[in-house]
CSV table of C-alpha atoms in Angstrom, one decimal:
chain,number,residue,atom,x,y,z
A,222,GLN,CA,-44.5,45.6,-68.3
A,223,ASP,CA,-41.4,45.0,-66.0
A,224,GLN,CA,-41.5,41.0,-66.6
A,225,ILE,CA,-42.0,38.8,-69.1
A,226,ILE,CA,-43.7,35.7,-68.0
A,227,PHE,CA,-43.3,32.6,-70.5
A,228,ASN,CA,-46.6,30.3,-71.1
A,229,THR,CA,-47.7,29.2,-74.2
A,230,THR,CA,-49.2,25.1,-74.4
A,231,SER,CA,-48.3,22.9,-77.5
A,232,THR,CA,-51.3,20.2,-78.6
A,233,ASP,CA,-51.5,17.8,-81.1
A,234,ILE,CA,-55.3,16.2,-82.3
A,235,GLY,CA,-53.3,13.0,-83.2
A,236,SER,CA,-50.9,11.0,-80.7
A,237,GLY,CA,-50.6,13.8,-78.5
A,238,ILE,CA,-47.3,16.0,-77.1
A,239,PHE,CA,-44.9,13.9,-75.3
A,240,SER,CA,-41.9,17.0,-75.0
A,241,GLN,CA,-42.0,20.8,-74.9
A,242,LYS,CA,-38.4,22.5,-74.3
A,243,LEU,CA,-38.8,26.5,-74.0
A,244,LEU,CA,-35.7,28.7,-74.8
A,245,PHE,CA,-34.7,32.0,-74.5
A,246,ASP,CA,-31.9,33.0,-75.9
A,247,GLY,CA,-31.1,29.5,-75.9
A,248,LYS,CA,-31.1,28.8,-72.6
A,249,ILE,CA,-33.6,26.3,-71.5
A,250,VAL,CA,-36.6,27.7,-69.5
A,251,ASN,CA,-40.3,26.3,-68.0
A,252,VAL,CA,-43.4,27.5,-68.3
A,253,ASN,CA,-44.6,30.8,-65.8
A,254,ASP,CA,-41.3,31.2,-65.6
A,255,THR,CA,-40.5,34.7,-65.4
A,256,GLN,CA,-37.6,37.0,-66.9
A,257,ASP,CA,-37.0,40.0,-65.0
A,258,LEU,CA,-36.8,43.0,-67.8
A,259,PHE,CA,-34.7,45.6,-65.3
A,260,THR,CA,-31.7,42.5,-65.5
A,261,THR,CA,-32.0,41.0,-69.5
A,262,PHE,CA,-30.0,43.3,-72.0
A,263,LEU,CA,-31.4,45.7,-73.9
A,264,GLY,CA,-31.9,44.5,-77.9
A,265,ASN,CA,-33.6,41.5,-79.6
A,266,HIS,CA,-33.9,38.3,-78.0
A,267,THR,CA,-35.6,35.4,-79.0
A,268,PHE,CA,-38.6,32.5,-77.4
A,269,THR,CA,-38.3,29.1,-79.1
A,270,VAL,CA,-40.9,26.6,-78.2
A,271,ILE,CA,-40.2,22.8,-79.9
A,272,ALA,CA,-42.8,20.1,-78.9
A,273,GLU,CA,-42.5,16.9,-80.0
A,274,ASP,CA,-45.5,14.5,-80.5
A,275,PHE,CA,-45.3,10.3,-79.6
A,276,GLN,CA,-44.6,9.9,-83.0
A,277,GLY,CA,-40.9,11.9,-83.1
A,278,ASN,CA,-42.4,14.8,-84.6
A,279,ILE,CA,-40.7,17.5,-83.8
A,280,ALA,CA,-42.7,21.2,-84.8
A,281,THR,CA,-40.2,24.6,-83.4
A,282,SER,CA,-42.0,27.6,-82.7
A,283,THR,CA,-40.2,31.3,-82.1
A,284,VAL,CA,-41.0,35.3,-81.8
A,285,ASN,CA,-38.5,37.0,-82.0
A,286,PHE,CA,-39.0,40.8,-80.0
A,287,ARG,CA,-36.7,43.7,-79.0
A,288,VAL,CA,-36.1,44.7,-75.2
A,289,ILE,CA,-36.1,48.7,-75.4
A,290,VAL,CA,-35.6,51.8,-73.3
A,291,THR,CA,-37.6,54.9,-72.8
A,292,PRO,CA,-37.5,57.7,-70.9
A,293,GLU,CA,-39.9,57.0,-68.4
A,294,SER,CA,-38.9,53.1,-68.1
A,295,MET,CA,-35.7,54.8,-67.4
A,296,MET,CA,-37.0,56.3,-65.1
A,297,ASN,CA,-38.5,53.5,-63.2
A,298,ASP,CA,-34.9,51.8,-63.5
A,299,ILE,CA,-33.2,54.6,-61.6
A,300,GLN,CA,-36.1,54.8,-59.0
A,301,LYS,CA,-35.9,50.2,-59.0
A,302,MET,CA,-31.7,50.9,-58.5
A,303,TYR,CA,-32.4,53.4,-55.0
A,304,THR,CA,-35.0,51.4,-53.1
A,305,MET,CA,-32.3,49.0,-54.6
A,306,GLY,CA,-29.1,50.1,-52.7
A,307,TRP,CA,-27.6,51.5,-56.5
A,308,ILE,CA,-27.7,55.0,-55.9
A,309,ILE,CA,-26.9,55.7,-52.4
A,310,ALA,CA,-28.2,59.2,-52.6
A,311,ASN,CA,-31.6,59.8,-52.6
A,312,GLY,CA,-30.7,64.4,-54.0
A,313,ALA,CA,-28.3,61.9,-56.6
A,314,LYS,CA,-31.8,59.6,-57.7
A,315,GLU,CA,-33.8,63.3,-57.7
A,316,GLU,CA,-31.5,64.5,-59.8
A,317,LEU,CA,-31.1,61.8,-62.1
A,318,ILE,CA,-35.0,61.7,-62.8
A,319,ASN,CA,-35.4,65.8,-62.9
A,320,LYS,CA,-32.9,65.3,-66.0
A,321,LEU,CA,-34.6,62.7,-67.1
A,322,LYS,CA,-37.6,64.6,-66.8
A,323,LYS,CA,-35.9,68.1,-68.8
A,324,ILE,CA,-35.4,65.4,-71.7
A,325,ILE,CA,-38.0,64.7,-71.8
A,326,LYS,CA,-39.7,68.5,-71.9
A,327,GLU,CA,-37.6,69.7,-74.3
A,328,GLU,CA,-38.2,66.4,-76.9
A,329,GLN,CA,-41.5,67.3,-76.1
A,330,LYS,CA,-41.3,70.9,-77.5
A,331,GLU,CA,-39.0,70.2,-80.4
A,332,LYS,CA,-41.9,67.9,-81.9
A,333,GLU,CA,-38.8,66.8,-84.4
A,334,CYS,CA,-38.3,64.0,-83.1
A,335,LEU,CA,-40.4,60.8,-83.4
A,336,GLU,CA,-40.8,57.6,-80.4
A,337,ASN,CA,-38.7,59.9,-77.8
A,338,LYS,CA,-36.1,60.2,-79.2
A,339,ILE,CA,-32.5,61.5,-76.8
A,340,ASP,CA,-32.1,64.7,-78.2
A,341,LYS,CA,-28.0,64.1,-78.5
A,342,ILE,CA,-26.7,66.9,-76.5
A,343,LEU,CA,-29.4,66.3,-73.7
A,344,GLY,CA,-28.0,63.1,-74.1
A,345,GLU,CA,-24.8,63.8,-73.9
A,346,LYS,CA,-25.3,65.5,-70.5
A,347,MET,CA,-26.7,62.8,-68.4
A,348,LEU,CA,-24.4,61.0,-69.3
A,349,LYS,CA,-21.7,63.2,-67.4
A,350,GLU,CA,-23.8,63.6,-64.8
A,351,ILE,CA,-24.2,59.4,-64.3
A,352,GLU,CA,-20.1,59.2,-65.0
A,353,LYS,CA,-19.5,62.1,-62.8
A,354,ARG,CA,-21.8,60.3,-59.9
A,355,LEU,CA,-19.9,57.1,-59.9
A,356,ASP,CA,-18.8,55.8,-56.8
A,357,LYS,CA,-19.8,59.1,-55.2
A,358,SER,CA,-23.5,57.6,-55.0
A,359,ILE,CA,-23.9,55.3,-57.5
A,360,ASN,CA,-22.7,51.9,-57.5
A,361,ASN,CA,-21.5,49.6,-60.9
A,362,GLN,CA,-24.4,48.1,-61.6
A,363,ALA,CA,-26.9,51.1,-61.3
A,364,TYR,CA,-23.3,52.7,-63.3
A,365,ASN,CA,-23.4,50.5,-65.8
A,366,LEU,CA,-26.9,49.7,-66.2
A,367,LEU,CA,-27.9,53.4,-66.7
A,368,ILE,CA,-25.1,53.8,-69.1
A,369,GLU,CA,-26.5,50.9,-71.1
A,370,ASP,CA,-29.8,53.0,-70.7
A,371,ILE,CA,-28.9,56.2,-71.8
A,372,ASN,CA,-26.5,54.8,-74.9
A,373,TRP,CA,-29.9,52.4,-75.8
A,374,LEU,CA,-32.1,55.8,-75.8
A,375,LEU,CA,-29.4,57.8,-78.1
A,376,ASN,CA,-28.3,55.1,-80.7
A,377,ASN,CA,-32.2,53.9,-81.4
């Protein structure tokens, strides 16, 4: 899934709902607003709904969740960065995707890492490949997001 859609309904059988406030990581959002996961920081997040009825009673509900990256989602990120012009050369895009495919293939062969966690050696090679391409075929936005992705895969 590429986006989070903030959708909730608050009800009160007695006096009815006077107001409802939605918060994503402490910032106000509206019902049906979306959050693009491509630009959302990896890690823990919260979605909170605060509802008040006409009598002044307040109820709060919070959902905690984590945004993670997988080698497969990182391939999608690379494709999106290429489409957006963050990765300039098609060859650079293809090379990064091929390296990730190699990592996935190695992981499947090893069968010792759970949840598609990346092997540290292959991950370090991927980091070097990304760093080598900075300012040559990928821009700073692509570099920063790819580094965040690969470090997440290495450490989670």
